[in-house]
Coordinates of C-alpha atoms in Angstrom, one line a residue:
M1 CA 0.0 0.0 0.0
A2 CA 1.4 3.4 -1.0
P3 CA 2.2 5.7 1.9
A4 CA -0.5 8.4 2.6
E5 CA 0.1 12.1 2.0
P6 CA 1.0 14.0 5.2
N7 CA -2.1 16.2 5.1
A8 CA -4.9 13.7 5.4
L9 CA -7.4 16.0 7.3
P10 CA -8.3 19.5 6.1
F11 CA -7.3 22.4 8.4
R12 CA -9.4 25.5 8.8
P13 CA -7.5 28.4 10.5
K14 CA -9.3 30.4 13.1
G15 CA -8.3 34.0 12.9
E16 CA -5.0 35.2 11.4
T17 CA -2.3 32.5 11.2
P18 CA 0.7 33.7 13.2
H19 CA 4.2 33.8 11.8
F20 CA 7.0 32.5 14.0
A21 CA 10.3 33.3 12.5
E22 CA 13.2 31.0 12.1
E23 CA 15.8 32.8 14.1
K24 CA 19.0 31.4 12.5
E25 CA 20.1 31.7 8.9
G26 CA 20.4 28.2 7.4
W27 CA 18.2 26.6 10.0
K28 CA 15.0 25.7 8.3
G29 CA 12.2 24.2 10.4
Y30 CA 13.8 25.4 13.7
V31 CA 12.0 27.9 15.9
E32 CA 13.5 28.8 19.3
W33 CA 11.0 28.5 22.0
E34 CA 12.9 28.1 25.2
E35 CA 14.6 31.4 25.2
F36 CA 11.4 33.4 24.5
P37 CA 8.7 32.9 27.2
E38 CA 6.5 35.5 25.5
K39 CA 6.6 33.7 22.2
K40 CA 5.7 30.4 24.0
K41 CA 2.8 32.2 25.6
Q42 CA 1.6 33.6 22.3
A43 CA 1.7 30.1 20.7
Q44 CA -0.2 28.7 23.6
E45 CA -2.9 31.4 23.2
V46 CA -3.2 30.5 19.5
L47 CA -3.6 26.8 20.3
K48 CA -6.4 27.6 22.7
R49 CA -8.6 28.8 19.8
Y50 CA -8.9 25.3 18.4
D51 CA -10.7 22.1 19.1
F52 CA -8.1 19.7 17.8
P53 CA -9.0 16.1 16.8
E54 CA -9.2 13.6 19.6
P55 CA -6.5 10.9 19.9
P56 CA -7.4 7.9 17.7
E57 CA -8.5 4.8 19.5
F58 CA -6.0 2.1 18.7
Q59 CA -5.9 0.0 21.9
L60 CA -9.5 -1.1 22.5
I61 CA -10.1 -1.9 18.8
P62 CA -7.8 -3.6 16.3
L63 CA -5.0 -1.5 14.8
P64 CA -5.5 -0.1 11.3
T65 CA -4.0 -2.3 8.6
T66 CA -2.8 0.8 6.7
N67 CA 0.8 2.0 6.3
P68 CA 1.2 4.5 8.0
V69 CA -0.6 2.8 10.8
L70 CA -1.4 6.1 12.6
T71 CA -1.1 9.5 10.9
G72 CA -0.7 12.0 13.8
E73 CA -3.4 14.4 12.8
R74 CA -3.3 16.4 16.0
W75 CA 0.4 17.1 15.6
K76 CA -0.1 18.2 12.0
Q77 CA -2.8 20.5 13.1
Y78 CA -0.8 21.9 16.0
H79 CA 1.9 22.9 13.4
S80 CA -0.7 24.3 11.0
A81 CA -2.3 26.4 13.7
L82 CA 1.1 28.1 14.3
G83 CA 1.9 28.5 10.6
L84 CA 4.4 25.7 10.6
S85 CA 2.8 23.2 8.2
H86 CA 5.9 23.2 6.0
I87 CA 7.6 21.3 8.8
F88 CA 5.5 18.2 8.5
H89 CA 5.6 18.3 4.7
H90 CA 9.4 18.5 4.7
S91 CA 9.6 15.7 7.4
W92 CA 7.6 13.3 5.3
E93 CA 9.6 14.1 2.2
T94 CA 12.7 13.3 4.2
V95 CA 11.2 9.9 5.4
L96 CA 10.6 8.9 1.7
Q97 CA 14.1 10.0 0.7
E98 CA 16.1 8.5 3.6
K99 CA 14.3 5.4 4.8
S100 CA 13.7 2.0 3.1
P101 CA 10.4 1.9 1.2
D102 CA 9.1 -1.1 3.1
M103 CA 9.4 0.5 6.6
T104 CA 6.4 0.1 8.8
H105 CA 5.3 3.7 9.5
I106 CA 4.0 3.3 13.0
L107 CA 3.2 7.1 13.2
Q108 CA 3.5 9.4 10.2
F109 CA 4.1 12.6 12.1
P110 CA 6.1 13.0 14.1
Y111 CA 7.7 10.1 12.3
N112 CA 8.0 6.8 14.1
G113 CA 9.0 3.8 12.0
E114 CA 10.6 0.3 12.2
P115 CA 12.1 -1.9 9.5
P116 CA 11.1 -5.5 8.4
G117 CA 12.2 -7.8 11.2
D118 CA 14.1 -10.3 9.0
R119 CA 16.3 -7.6 7.6
L120 CA 16.8 -6.0 11.0
I121 CA 18.6 -9.0 12.4
K122 CA 20.4 -10.0 9.3
T123 CA 23.5 -8.0 10.2
E124 CA 25.2 -6.9 13.5
L125 CA 25.1 -3.2 12.4
T126 CA 21.8 -1.9 11.0
N127 CA 21.8 -0.3 7.6
N128 CA 21.1 3.4 8.0
K129 CA 18.0 3.2 5.8
D130 CA 16.6 0.4 8.0
H131 CA 17.5 2.0 11.4
F132 CA 14.4 2.6 13.4
V133 CA 13.3 6.2 13.9
R134 CA 11.5 7.6 16.9
N135 CA 11.0 11.4 16.4
H136 CA 9.1 13.7 18.7
G137 CA 8.7 16.6 16.3
G138 CA 9.5 17.6 12.7
I139 CA 12.8 17.2 11.0
P140 CA 14.8 20.5 10.7
D141 CA 16.9 21.2 7.6
I142 CA 20.2 22.7 9.0
D143 CA 23.1 24.0 6.9
P144 CA 26.2 22.4 8.5
A145 CA 28.2 25.5 7.7
K146 CA 25.8 27.6 9.8
W147 CA 25.4 25.1 12.6
T148 CA 26.7 26.0 16.1
L149 CA 26.6 24.4 19.5
D150 CA 26.3 26.5 22.6
I151 CA 27.9 25.1 25.8
G152 CA 26.7 26.9 28.9
G153 CA 25.1 26.7 32.3
L154 CA 27.4 25.7 35.1
V155 CA 30.6 25.4 33.1
K156 CA 33.6 27.6 33.8
N157 CA 34.0 29.0 30.3
P158 CA 30.9 28.9 28.2
R159 CA 31.6 28.6 24.5
K160 CA 30.0 28.5 21.1
L161 CA 31.5 25.8 18.8
T162 CA 31.1 25.4 15.0
L163 CA 31.0 22.0 13.3
A164 CA 34.6 22.6 12.0
Q165 CA 35.8 23.2 15.5
L166 CA 34.1 20.1 16.9
Q167 CA 35.6 18.0 14.1
D168 CA 39.1 19.4 14.5
E169 CA 41.1 16.5 15.9
R170 CA 43.8 18.9 17.2
I171 CA 41.2 20.1 19.7
F172 CA 39.0 17.0 20.2
P173 CA 40.1 13.4 19.7
R174 CA 37.6 11.3 17.8
Q175 CA 35.7 8.5 19.6
S176 CA 33.9 5.7 17.8
N177 CA 31.6 3.1 19.4
I178 CA 29.1 0.4 18.4
V179 CA 26.0 1.3 20.3
T180 CA 22.4 0.0 20.3
L181 CA 19.6 2.5 20.6
Q182 CA 16.3 1.3 21.8
C183 CA 13.0 3.0 22.2
S184 CA 11.3 2.4 25.5
G185 CA 8.2 1.5 23.5
T186 CA 9.8 -1.5 21.9
R187 CA 7.2 -4.4 21.9
R188 CA 4.5 -2.1 23.3
I189 CA 1.9 -3.8 21.1
E190 CA 2.1 -6.8 23.5
Q191 CA 0.9 -4.7 26.4
I192 CA -1.7 -3.0 24.3
R193 CA -3.2 -6.3 23.2
E194 CA -3.6 -7.7 26.7
Y195 CA -3.7 -4.7 29.0
P196 CA -4.3 -1.3 27.4
G197 CA -3.0 1.9 29.0
D198 CA -2.5 5.6 28.2
G199 CA -3.7 6.2 24.6
D200 CA -1.7 9.2 23.4
E201 CA -0.4 8.0 20.0
L202 CA 2.8 10.2 20.2
I203 CA 3.8 9.0 23.6
N204 CA 2.6 5.5 23.3
A205 CA 2.8 4.5 19.6
P206 CA 2.1 0.8 19.0
W207 CA 5.6 -0.4 18.4
G208 CA 6.5 -4.0 17.5
E209 CA 9.8 -5.7 17.9
G210 CA 11.7 -3.4 15.6
A211 CA 12.1 -0.2 17.7
I212 CA 15.8 -1.1 18.3
S213 CA 18.8 -0.8 16.0
T214 CA 22.6 -0.8 16.2
A215 CA 25.2 1.4 14.5
R216 CA 28.8 2.5 14.8
W217 CA 28.6 6.2 15.9
T218 CA 31.6 8.5 15.5
G219 CA 32.1 11.9 17.0
V220 CA 33.6 13.3 20.2
S221 CA 33.1 12.5 23.9
L222 CA 31.0 15.2 25.5
K223 CA 33.4 15.0 28.5
K224 CA 36.2 16.3 26.2
V225 CA 34.0 19.2 25.1
I226 CA 33.1 20.1 28.7
K227 CA 36.8 20.0 29.6
Y228 CA 37.5 22.3 26.7
C229 CA 35.1 24.7 28.4
G230 CA 37.2 24.6 31.6
G231 CA 35.1 21.9 33.2
L232 CA 32.2 22.3 35.6
V233 CA 31.9 25.1 38.2
D234 CA 33.1 23.2 41.3
D235 CA 30.9 24.7 44.0
K236 CA 27.5 24.9 42.1
G237 CA 26.6 21.2 42.2
A238 CA 26.4 20.6 38.4
D239 CA 25.2 17.0 38.6
N240 CA 23.3 16.9 35.3
I241 CA 23.8 17.8 31.7
E242 CA 20.9 19.1 29.6
F243 CA 20.5 18.8 25.8
Y244 CA 18.4 20.9 23.5
G245 CA 17.1 19.7 20.2
A246 CA 15.9 21.9 17.4
D247 CA 12.6 20.1 16.8
T248 CA 9.3 21.7 18.0
Y249 CA 7.4 19.7 20.6
F250 CA 3.9 20.0 22.1
K251 CA 2.8 19.0 25.6
K252 CA -0.6 19.7 27.3
G253 CA -1.3 22.8 25.2
G254 CA 2.2 24.2 25.4
V255 CA 5.0 24.4 22.8
H256 CA 8.6 23.7 23.4
N257 CA 11.9 22.6 22.0
Y258 CA 12.9 19.0 22.7
V259 CA 14.9 19.1 26.0
V260 CA 16.1 16.3 28.2
S261 CA 19.1 15.6 30.6
V262 CA 21.4 12.9 31.8
P263 CA 23.5 12.6 35.0
W264 CA 27.0 14.0 34.8
R265 CA 28.3 10.6 35.9
K266 CA 27.3 9.3 32.5
V267 CA 29.3 12.0 30.7
K268 CA 32.3 11.4 33.0
A269 CA 32.4 7.7 31.9
H270 CA 32.7 8.8 28.2
E271 CA 29.3 7.3 27.6
V272 CA 27.8 10.3 25.9
L273 CA 28.9 11.0 22.4
L274 CA 28.3 14.0 20.1
A275 CA 28.1 12.2 16.8
W276 CA 28.1 13.3 13.2
D277 CA 28.9 10.0 11.6
M278 CA 26.6 6.9 11.4
N279 CA 28.1 3.6 10.1
G280 CA 30.9 5.5 8.3
E281 CA 28.5 7.8 6.6
Q282 CA 27.3 11.4 7.2
L283 CA 24.5 11.4 9.8
P284 CA 21.2 11.4 7.9
K285 CA 18.8 14.3 8.4
I286 CA 16.2 12.0 9.9
H287 CA 18.7 10.8 12.5
G288 CA 19.8 14.3 13.7
F289 CA 22.1 15.9 11.1
P290 CA 24.5 17.7 11.6
V291 CA 25.1 16.6 15.2
R292 CA 23.2 14.4 17.6
V293 CA 23.7 13.0 21.1
V294 CA 24.2 9.2 21.6
V295 CA 23.9 8.1 25.2
F296 CA 25.2 4.5 25.7
G297 CA 22.8 2.1 27.3
Y298 CA 20.1 4.6 28.0
I299 CA 16.5 4.9 26.7
G300 CA 16.7 6.3 23.2
A301 CA 14.8 9.5 24.2
R302 CA 17.9 10.9 25.9
S303 CA 19.9 10.7 22.6
V304 CA 18.8 14.1 21.3
K305 CA 18.8 14.8 17.6
W306 CA 19.6 18.2 15.9
L307 CA 21.5 19.3 19.0
Y308 CA 22.1 23.0 19.4
K309 CA 22.7 23.6 23.1
V310 CA 24.3 21.8 26.0
R311 CA 23.9 23.1 29.6
A312 CA 25.3 22.0 32.9
I313 CA 22.6 22.1 35.6
H314 CA 22.0 21.0 39.1
R315 CA 18.9 18.9 39.1
P316 CA 17.5 16.8 36.2
S317 CA 15.9 19.0 33.6
M318 CA 12.4 20.4 34.4
A319 CA 11.5 20.3 30.7
P320 CA 8.3 18.3 30.0
V321 CA 9.9 15.3 28.2
Q322 CA 12.2 14.7 31.2
R323 CA 9.8 15.5 33.9
K324 CA 6.4 14.4 32.5
E325 CA 7.2 11.6 30.2
Y326 CA 9.1 8.3 30.0
L327 CA 8.0 7.5 33.5
Y328 CA 7.6 3.9 34.8
Y329 CA 4.5 3.6 37.1
A330 CA 3.6 0.9 39.6
P331 CA 0.9 -1.6 38.5
Q332 CA -1.9 0.1 40.5
I333 CA -1.2 3.5 39.0
G334 CA -3.4 4.6 36.1
K335 CA -5.7 7.3 34.8
Q336 CA -7.3 7.4 38.2
N337 CA -4.2 8.4 40.2
A338 CA -1.1 9.0 38.0
R339 CA 1.1 12.0 38.7
Y340 CA 4.4 13.0 37.3
S341 CA 6.0 12.5 40.7
N342 CA 4.8 8.9 41.4
G343 CA 6.6 7.3 38.4
F344 CA 10.3 7.0 38.2
S345 CA 12.3 8.2 35.3
I346 CA 13.4 5.6 32.8
Q347 CA 17.1 5.8 32.1
D348 CA 19.0 2.4 31.8
M349 CA 17.3 0.0 29.5
P350 CA 16.7 -3.4 31.1
V351 CA 17.5 -6.8 29.6
S352 CA 15.2 -7.7 26.8
S353 CA 14.9 -9.9 23.7
A354 CA 12.6 -10.8 20.9
I355 CA 11.8 -13.6 18.4
I356 CA 11.8 -12.1 15.0
T357 CA 11.2 -15.3 13.0
P358 CA 8.9 -17.1 13.0
K359 CA 6.2 -14.5 13.3
N360 CA 3.2 -14.7 15.6
M361 CA 0.5 -17.0 14.1
D362 CA 2.9 -18.5 11.5
H363 CA 2.0 -22.0 10.3
I364 CA 5.3 -24.0 10.0
V365 CA 6.0 -27.3 8.2
H366 CA 9.2 -28.9 9.6
E367 CA 11.0 -32.2 10.3
G368 CA 11.3 -32.0 14.1
R369 CA 13.2 -28.7 14.3
V370 CA 12.0 -25.1 14.0
R371 CA 14.5 -22.3 13.4
L372 CA 14.1 -19.3 15.7
A373 CA 16.0 -16.0 15.2
G374 CA 16.0 -12.7 17.0
W375 CA 17.9 -10.1 19.1
A376 CA 18.9 -9.8 22.7
Y377 CA 20.0 -6.6 24.5
S378 CA 20.8 -5.2 27.9
G379 CA 21.5 -1.5 28.6
G380 CA 23.1 0.3 31.5
G381 CA 26.6 -1.0 30.8
H382 CA 25.5 -4.6 30.7
W383 CA 25.5 -7.0 27.7
P384 CA 23.8 -10.3 26.8
V385 CA 25.7 -13.4 27.8
R386 CA 23.1 -16.1 27.3
V387 CA 19.9 -16.5 25.3
E388 CA 17.4 -19.3 26.0
V389 CA 14.3 -20.4 24.0
S390 CA 11.3 -22.5 24.9
G391 CA 8.9 -24.4 22.7
D392 CA 6.3 -25.0 25.5
G393 CA 5.6 -21.5 26.8
G394 CA 8.5 -21.4 29.3
S395 CA 8.7 -24.7 31.1
I396 CA 11.7 -26.3 29.3
W397 CA 14.4 -23.9 28.1
Y398 CA 17.2 -24.6 25.5
E399 CA 20.3 -22.4 25.4
V400 CA 21.2 -20.8 22.1
P401 CA 24.7 -22.1 21.2
A402 CA 27.4 -19.4 21.7
E403 CA 28.5 -19.8 18.0
N404 CA 24.9 -18.8 17.0
M405 CA 25.2 -15.4 18.6
S406 CA 26.7 -12.3 17.1
T407 CA 29.8 -10.4 18.5
K408 CA 29.7 -9.3 22.1
F409 CA 30.0 -5.5 22.5
F410 CA 29.8 -3.4 25.7
Y411 CA 27.0 -1.3 24.5
A412 CA 25.2 -3.3 21.8
W413 CA 22.8 -6.1 21.2
R414 CA 23.5 -9.6 20.0
T415 CA 21.5 -11.3 17.2
W416 CA 21.0 -15.0 17.6
W417 CA 19.4 -18.1 16.0
V418 CA 18.7 -21.7 17.0
D419 CA 17.2 -24.8 15.5
L420 CA 14.7 -25.7 18.3
P421 CA 13.7 -29.4 18.7
V422 CA 10.0 -29.5 18.2
D423 CA 8.1 -32.9 18.3
A424 CA 4.6 -31.7 19.1
E425 CA 2.1 -30.6 16.6
G426 CA -0.7 -28.0 16.7
W427 CA -0.6 -24.7 18.4
L428 CA 2.6 -24.1 20.4
E429 CA 3.9 -21.0 22.2
M430 CA 7.6 -20.2 21.6
C431 CA 9.3 -17.8 23.9
V432 CA 12.8 -16.3 24.5
R433 CA 14.6 -14.8 27.4
C434 CA 18.0 -13.3 27.8
W435 CA 20.5 -13.3 30.7
D436 CA 23.1 -10.5 30.9
N437 CA 26.5 -10.3 32.6
A438 CA 24.9 -9.2 35.9
M439 CA 22.6 -12.3 35.9
N440 CA 19.6 -10.1 35.2
T441 CA 16.9 -11.8 33.2
Q442 CA 13.3 -11.1 32.0
P443 CA 9.9 -11.4 33.7
T444 CA 8.1 -14.4 32.4
F445 CA 4.8 -12.8 31.5
V446 CA 3.8 -9.5 30.0
R447 CA 1.4 -8.8 32.9
S448 CA 4.5 -8.5 35.2
A449 CA 5.8 -5.7 33.0
W450 CA 2.6 -3.7 32.6
N451 CA 2.7 -0.1 33.4
W452 CA 0.3 2.8 32.7
D453 CA 2.4 4.4 30.0
L454 CA 3.2 1.0 28.4
H455 CA 6.9 1.5 28.5
V456 CA 9.7 -1.2 28.6
T457 CA 7.9 -4.4 27.6
S458 CA 10.8 -6.5 29.1
S459 CA 8.9 -9.8 29.6
A460 CA 9.9 -13.0 27.8
H461 CA 8.8 -12.5 24.2
R462 CA 6.2 -15.0 23.0
V463 CA 5.0 -16.0 19.6
K464 CA 2.3 -18.6 18.8
I465 CA 3.0 -21.0 15.9
Y466 CA 1.1 -23.9 14.4
S467 CA 3.4 -26.8 14.2
I468 CA 3.2 -29.4 11.3
N469 CA 5.8 -32.1 11.9
K470 CA 6.3 -34.0 8.7
S471 CA 8.7 -36.5 10.4
R472 CA 5.5 -38.1 11.8
P473 CA 4.2 -40.7 9.4
N474 CA 0.5 -39.7 9.4
T475 CA 1.5 -36.0 8.8
A476 CA 3.8 -37.0 6.0
A477 CA 1.1 -39.0 4.4
R478 CA -1.4 -36.2 4.6
L479 CA 1.1 -33.7 3.1
K480 CA 1.7 -36.1 0.2
Q481 CA -2.1 -36.4 -0.2
L482 CA -2.5 -32.7 -0.3
E483 CA 0.3 -32.2 -2.8
E484 CA -1.3 -34.8 -5.1
N485 CA -4.6 -32.9 -4.9
N486 CA -2.9 -29.5 -5.5
T487 CA -4.1 -28.4 -2.1
P488 CA -1.8 -26.3 0.1
I489 CA -1.4 -27.1 3.8
V490 CA -1.3 -23.4 4.7
P491 CA -3.3 -21.5 5.7
I492 CA -4.6 -24.2 8.0
T493 CA -8.0 -22.4 8.0
R494 CA -8.7 -23.3 4.4
P495 CA -10.9 -26.5 4.4
I496 CA -9.8 -29.7 2.7
Q497 CA -12.1 -30.5 -0.2
F498 CA -11.6 -34.3 -0.3
D499 CA -12.6 -37.0 2.1
L500 CA -10.1 -37.4 5.0
E501 CA -10.1 -41.2 4.7
T502 CA -11.8 -44.0 2.7
D503 CA -14.7 -46.1 4.0
E504 CA -12.3 -49.0 4.3
E505 CA -9.7 -47.0 6.3
Y506 CA -12.4 -45.7 8.6
A507 CA -13.8 -49.2 9.3
K508 CA -10.4 -50.6 10.0
A509 CA -9.5 -47.8 12.3
M510 CA -12.8 -48.0 14.2
E511 CA -12.4 -51.7 14.6
S512 CA -9.0 -51.2 16.2
R513 CA -10.7 -48.7 18.6
A514 CA -13.6 -51.0 19.4
W515 CA -15.9 -48.4 17.7
R516 CA -17.5 -45.5 19.4
D517 CA -19.6 -47.0 22.2
P518 CA -18.8 -49.1 25.2
L519 CA -19.4 -52.9 25.0
E520 CA -22.0 -52.7 27.8

């Protein structure tokens, strides 16, 4: 199905459409909000004029079978109301230019997309065109010659750096790391199917198993940049580093730039990279060109794209994404009692894994073994050391042989495959779990991982398959019979058009069973 145009619903302005200027030459699609409270207030007043579309229901009813799955009409109309409709048009054009044509567009705008699963796990490093995308706003178009980075806050010598300065190896030595980025919404669809939660399509897009990817990122360690600025002001308690992205973000009727923070200890460990290179290529626009943040082992939301400002601060950022989103709530917290303060902030990503092939509800003809393949990951400075699979829902586990797992990296996933012994036929539940180097593993059931915002589906991943074991004589005979009658075995729901046995075969079988009824 061809991707939809980005302006699916008509927009009717109420009053004069405002013009919010792009402050910097060569920075298209970027409006500075955080420095101008009056501008933010003006935008908020404009937004109050409108009755924007309600969020679409995608949890209590089946997901649309379209691609894009969801279109993000509210965010398009927020932009249109502020005279910024060119941003979502440019963003969609960038998606079509830079991403593979068979991506699943989970959300059209702001763009969220994941690649086909079989290609995702084909290589250790994800092709740039296939790398998942989780954006929170539109995609700016920034001239690298005009790009600058402000370093300020609680640093001794605030500076403004150009891209040429940042890339000058006489000033900043290069750093290159293989790092997996993962959205906290990975596998959210499993929670949605069983236990729905908050239904905001931007915050809680219905991700499958593909919201994770791995790349070699090259740039400079943020610690080196802070050192170049004289280090932190010693007596001011600068415990956190705040990042500003050039995309426009909306929250509860307000307008913002995308702002989050990470603890200083993460920067001190050289686990925060300012990157301009992705897998040996110039960083794509959709992934944050000219420069983005890459935070090792953390939730992907902290790896800010289109970076333009870094500030050393005392407490974690008070910006809405940091304070009001990516919160993990206790199981009894929900719409009736959720507050920003009673969920904890998601930072380190926990141990997780997924079966990519076979897919859920597949019908598989085999000879006593079924090949499973997928990925395993653990963040926060941990790495997968063992993957186990089960063919009976989690009672008996088989270890994936070490030689069937990809290279071990400090900050990256491992792909894996195994030929699982399967004797049983009919519907079976396959599942996978990972153990990391700290002996962490996954909860057994999705119910154990449920939380109101549907983040971090870290339970053992499960897929149901229909097993057809042709090493069994009766099954082999039926398959031969079907072939002779030009009748496929799959899908299993298609009825067989010929008799299942002859009268003679039936009588012989019933005689051996003493027929249907008891003797007396």
